[in-house]
Amino acid sequence: MAFDIGIGKCRSITDDTVDVWVDSSVVRRILPDVAWKQAGISVLRIPQAVCSTIRPLVVGEEVFLGSDALNAKSFGQLDFHGNGDFSRVGLGKLVPVLDESQPPPPSRKNSWR
C-alpha cells in the first residue's frame, strides 16, 4: 500500500533536489535522540526521486514524499540549525511501520449501549 507523506514547506527546488523547511516532529523522526523545538529553522534536502509522483512540487507549498520511494537506503541531508551545515540522514524513518497482515479493529458502533 503506497501513500504520500507530507513533511514540510518547500523552500527551493533544483534539478535533482528539494529543500524543505521541516518542523520538530520531522526532525524527531529522523533523529529520535535529539530534543529540538525550534520549528521553521531546520532544512531537509531530499532527492526529487523520493517525492510524490501525484502531488507537484511548488515553492512555498507542502512537499509530499511517496512512501513507495523510501527505503532503508534513502538518504537526504539535514541542516539542523539552519546555518548551512548539512549532515547525511536516513529518510526511511519517515515512513510509519504498517503491518498489513493485521485485520482492522472491530467497529465500535453503538458502544455507548
PDB file of C-alpha atoms in Angstrom:
ATOM      1  CA  MET A   1       0.000   0.000   0.000  1.00  0.00           C
ATOM      2  CA  ALA A   2       1.603   3.254  -1.150  1.00  0.00           C
ATOM      3  CA  PHE A   3       0.714   6.648   0.278  1.00  0.00           C
ATOM      4  CA  ASP A   4       2.093  10.191   0.387  1.00  0.00           C
ATOM      5  CA  ILE A   5       3.750  11.704   3.451  1.00  0.00           C
ATOM      6  CA  GLY A   6       3.695  15.487   3.989  1.00  0.00           C
ATOM      7  CA  ILE A   7       6.954  16.687   5.518  1.00  0.00           C
ATOM      8  CA  GLY A   8       7.026  20.484   5.356  1.00  0.00           C
ATOM      9  CA  LYS A   9       7.080  23.626   3.260  1.00  0.00           C
ATOM     10  CA  CYS A  10       9.142  23.743   0.048  1.00  0.00           C
ATOM     11  CA  ARG A  11      11.974  26.260   0.306  1.00  0.00           C
ATOM     12  CA  SER A  12      13.636  25.693  -3.086  1.00  0.00           C
ATOM     13  CA  ILE A  13      13.812  23.272  -5.995  1.00  0.00           C
ATOM     14  CA  THR A  14      16.845  22.390  -8.125  1.00  0.00           C
ATOM     15  CA  ASP A  15      17.210  19.876 -10.957  1.00  0.00           C
ATOM     16  CA  ASP A  16      17.897  16.989  -8.549  1.00  0.00           C
ATOM     17  CA  THR A  17      16.966  18.116  -5.032  1.00  0.00           C
ATOM     18  CA  VAL A  18      14.325  19.882  -2.984  1.00  0.00           C
ATOM     19  CA  ASP A  19      14.993  21.913   0.182  1.00  0.00           C
ATOM     20  CA  VAL A  20      12.165  21.684   2.710  1.00  0.00           C
ATOM     21  CA  TRP A  21      11.627  23.609   5.946  1.00  0.00           C
ATOM     22  CA  VAL A  22      10.752  20.907   8.452  1.00  0.00           C
ATOM     23  CA  ASP A  23       9.317  21.186  11.937  1.00  0.00           C
ATOM     24  CA  SER A  24      10.461  19.458  15.103  1.00  0.00           C
ATOM     25  CA  SER A  25       8.183  16.438  14.572  1.00  0.00           C
ATOM     26  CA  VAL A  26      10.024  15.551  11.339  1.00  0.00           C
ATOM     27  CA  VAL A  27      13.413  16.186  12.957  1.00  0.00           C
ATOM     28  CA  ARG A  28      12.442  13.867  15.845  1.00  0.00           C
ATOM     29  CA  ARG A  29      11.511  11.065  13.428  1.00  0.00           C
ATOM     30  CA  ILE A  30      14.851  11.371  11.634  1.00  0.00           C
ATOM     31  CA  LEU A  31      16.915  11.960  14.800  1.00  0.00           C
ATOM     32  CA  PRO A  32      14.877  10.454  17.662  1.00  0.00           C
ATOM     33  CA  ASP A  33      17.540  11.103  20.314  1.00  0.00           C
ATOM     34  CA  VAL A  34      17.704  14.858  19.709  1.00  0.00           C
ATOM     35  CA  ALA A  35      15.408  17.286  21.510  1.00  0.00           C
ATOM     36  CA  TRP A  36      14.592  20.101  19.096  1.00  0.00           C
ATOM     37  CA  LYS A  37      11.720  22.538  19.317  1.00  0.00           C
ATOM     38  CA  GLN A  38      12.542  25.442  17.010  1.00  0.00           C
ATOM     39  CA  ALA A  39      10.112  24.959  14.139  1.00  0.00           C
ATOM     40  CA  GLY A  40      10.883  26.505  10.782  1.00  0.00           C
ATOM     41  CA  ILE A  41      14.649  26.553  11.225  1.00  0.00           C
ATOM     42  CA  SER A  42      15.748  23.077  10.103  1.00  0.00           C
ATOM     43  CA  VAL A  43      16.083  22.393   6.374  1.00  0.00           C
ATOM     44  CA  LEU A  44      15.890  18.910   4.889  1.00  0.00           C
ATOM     45  CA  ARG A  45      17.434  18.452   1.434  1.00  0.00           C
ATOM     46  CA  ILE A  46      15.915  15.475  -0.365  1.00  0.00           C
ATOM     47  CA  PRO A  47      16.346  13.943  -3.804  1.00  0.00           C
ATOM     48  CA  GLN A  48      13.429  14.645  -6.129  1.00  0.00           C
ATOM     49  CA  ALA A  49      13.251  10.891  -6.802  1.00  0.00           C
ATOM     50  CA  VAL A  50      11.580  10.302  -3.394  1.00  0.00           C
ATOM     51  CA  CYS A  51       8.926  12.984  -3.890  1.00  0.00           C
ATOM     52  CA  SER A  52       5.316  12.122  -4.643  1.00  0.00           C
ATOM     53  CA  THR A  53       4.567  11.464  -8.288  1.00  0.00           C
ATOM     54  CA  ILE A  54       0.980  12.648  -7.766  1.00  0.00           C
ATOM     55  CA  ARG A  55       1.488  15.979  -5.990  1.00  0.00           C
ATOM     56  CA  PRO A  56       3.584  18.580  -7.855  1.00  0.00           C
ATOM     57  CA  LEU A  57       6.482  20.423  -6.218  1.00  0.00           C
ATOM     58  CA  VAL A  58       5.756  24.131  -5.700  1.00  0.00           C
ATOM     59  CA  VAL A  59       7.953  26.564  -3.773  1.00  0.00           C
ATOM     60  CA  GLY A  60       6.053  27.707  -0.671  1.00  0.00           C
ATOM     61  CA  GLU A  61       3.707  24.690  -0.667  1.00  0.00           C
ATOM     62  CA  GLU A  62       3.726  21.376   1.238  1.00  0.00           C
ATOM     63  CA  VAL A  63       6.180  18.739  -0.007  1.00  0.00           C
ATOM     64  CA  PHE A  64       4.978  15.144  -0.106  1.00  0.00           C
ATOM     65  CA  LEU A  65       7.143  12.042  -0.267  1.00  0.00           C
ATOM     66  CA  GLY A  66       5.975   8.810  -1.859  1.00  0.00           C
ATOM     67  CA  SER A  67       6.132   6.012   0.719  1.00  0.00           C
ATOM     68  CA  ASP A  68       6.910   3.515  -2.032  1.00  0.00           C
ATOM     69  CA  ALA A  69      10.050   5.505  -2.993  1.00  0.00           C
ATOM     70  CA  LEU A  70      11.502   5.470   0.540  1.00  0.00           C
ATOM     71  CA  ASN A  71      13.512   2.586   1.952  1.00  0.00           C
ATOM     72  CA  ALA A  72      16.473   1.930   4.235  1.00  0.00           C
ATOM     73  CA  LYS A  73      18.839   3.160   1.509  1.00  0.00           C
ATOM     74  CA  SER A  74      17.055   6.523   1.025  1.00  0.00           C
ATOM     75  CA  PHE A  75      19.144   9.415   2.269  1.00  0.00           C
ATOM     76  CA  GLY A  76      18.871  13.168   2.447  1.00  0.00           C
ATOM     77  CA  GLN A  77      20.757  15.942   4.175  1.00  0.00           C
ATOM     78  CA  LEU A  78      19.584  17.834   7.244  1.00  0.00           C
ATOM     79  CA  ASP A  79      20.656  21.372   8.139  1.00  0.00           C
ATOM     80  CA  PHE A  80      19.621  21.049  11.763  1.00  0.00           C
ATOM     81  CA  HIS A  81      20.295  24.628  12.881  1.00  0.00           C
ATOM     82  CA  GLY A  82      19.539  26.395   9.597  1.00  0.00           C
ATOM     83  CA  ASN A  83      23.107  27.642   9.261  1.00  0.00           C
ATOM     84  CA  GLY A  84      24.056  25.841   6.016  1.00  0.00           C
ATOM     85  CA  ASP A  85      25.796  22.898   7.720  1.00  0.00           C
ATOM     86  CA  PHE A  86      24.167  19.781   6.209  1.00  0.00           C
ATOM     87  CA  SER A  87      24.592  16.226   7.545  1.00  0.00           C
ATOM     88  CA  ARG A  88      23.524  12.979   5.887  1.00  0.00           C
ATOM     89  CA  VAL A  89      20.373  11.406   7.390  1.00  0.00           C
ATOM     90  CA  GLY A  90      18.232   8.369   6.620  1.00  0.00           C
ATOM     91  CA  LEU A  91      14.803   9.122   5.147  1.00  0.00           C
ATOM     92  CA  GLY A  92      13.344   5.642   5.698  1.00  0.00           C
ATOM     93  CA  LYS A  93      12.451   6.631   9.269  1.00  0.00           C
ATOM     94  CA  LEU A  94       9.782   8.981   7.897  1.00  0.00           C
ATOM     95  CA  VAL A  95       7.598   6.056   6.790  1.00  0.00           C
ATOM     96  CA  PRO A  96       5.433   4.683   9.593  1.00  0.00           C
ATOM     97  CA  VAL A  97       5.620   0.926  10.040  1.00  0.00           C
ATOM     98  CA  LEU A  98       2.337  -0.560   8.942  1.00  0.00           C
ATOM     99  CA  ASP A  99       1.522  -4.200   9.499  1.00  0.00           C
ATOM    100  CA  GLU A 100      -0.842  -5.033   6.664  1.00  0.00           C
ATOM    101  CA  SER A 101      -1.252  -8.602   7.894  1.00  0.00           C
ATOM    102  CA  GLN A 102      -3.257  -7.421  10.910  1.00  0.00           C
ATOM    103  CA  PRO A 103      -7.011  -7.080  10.375  1.00  0.00           C
ATOM    104  CA  PRO A 104      -8.574  -3.741  11.290  1.00  0.00           C
ATOM    105  CA  PRO A 105     -10.029  -3.487  14.790  1.00  0.00           C
ATOM    106  CA  PRO A 106     -13.734  -4.314  15.122  1.00  0.00           C
ATOM    107  CA  SER A 107     -16.162  -1.482  14.623  1.00  0.00           C
ATOM    108  CA  ARG A 108     -17.318   0.167  17.833  1.00  0.00           C
ATOM    109  CA  LYS A 109     -20.718   1.229  16.574  1.00  0.00           C
ATOM    110  CA  ASN A 110     -23.176   1.807  19.360  1.00  0.00           C
ATOM    111  CA  SER A 111     -20.533   1.194  22.014  1.00  0.00           C
ATOM    112  CA  TRP A 112     -22.410   3.538  24.352  1.00  0.00           C
ATOM    113  CA  ARG A 113     -25.102   0.923  24.983  1.00  0.00           C
TER     114      ARG A 113
END
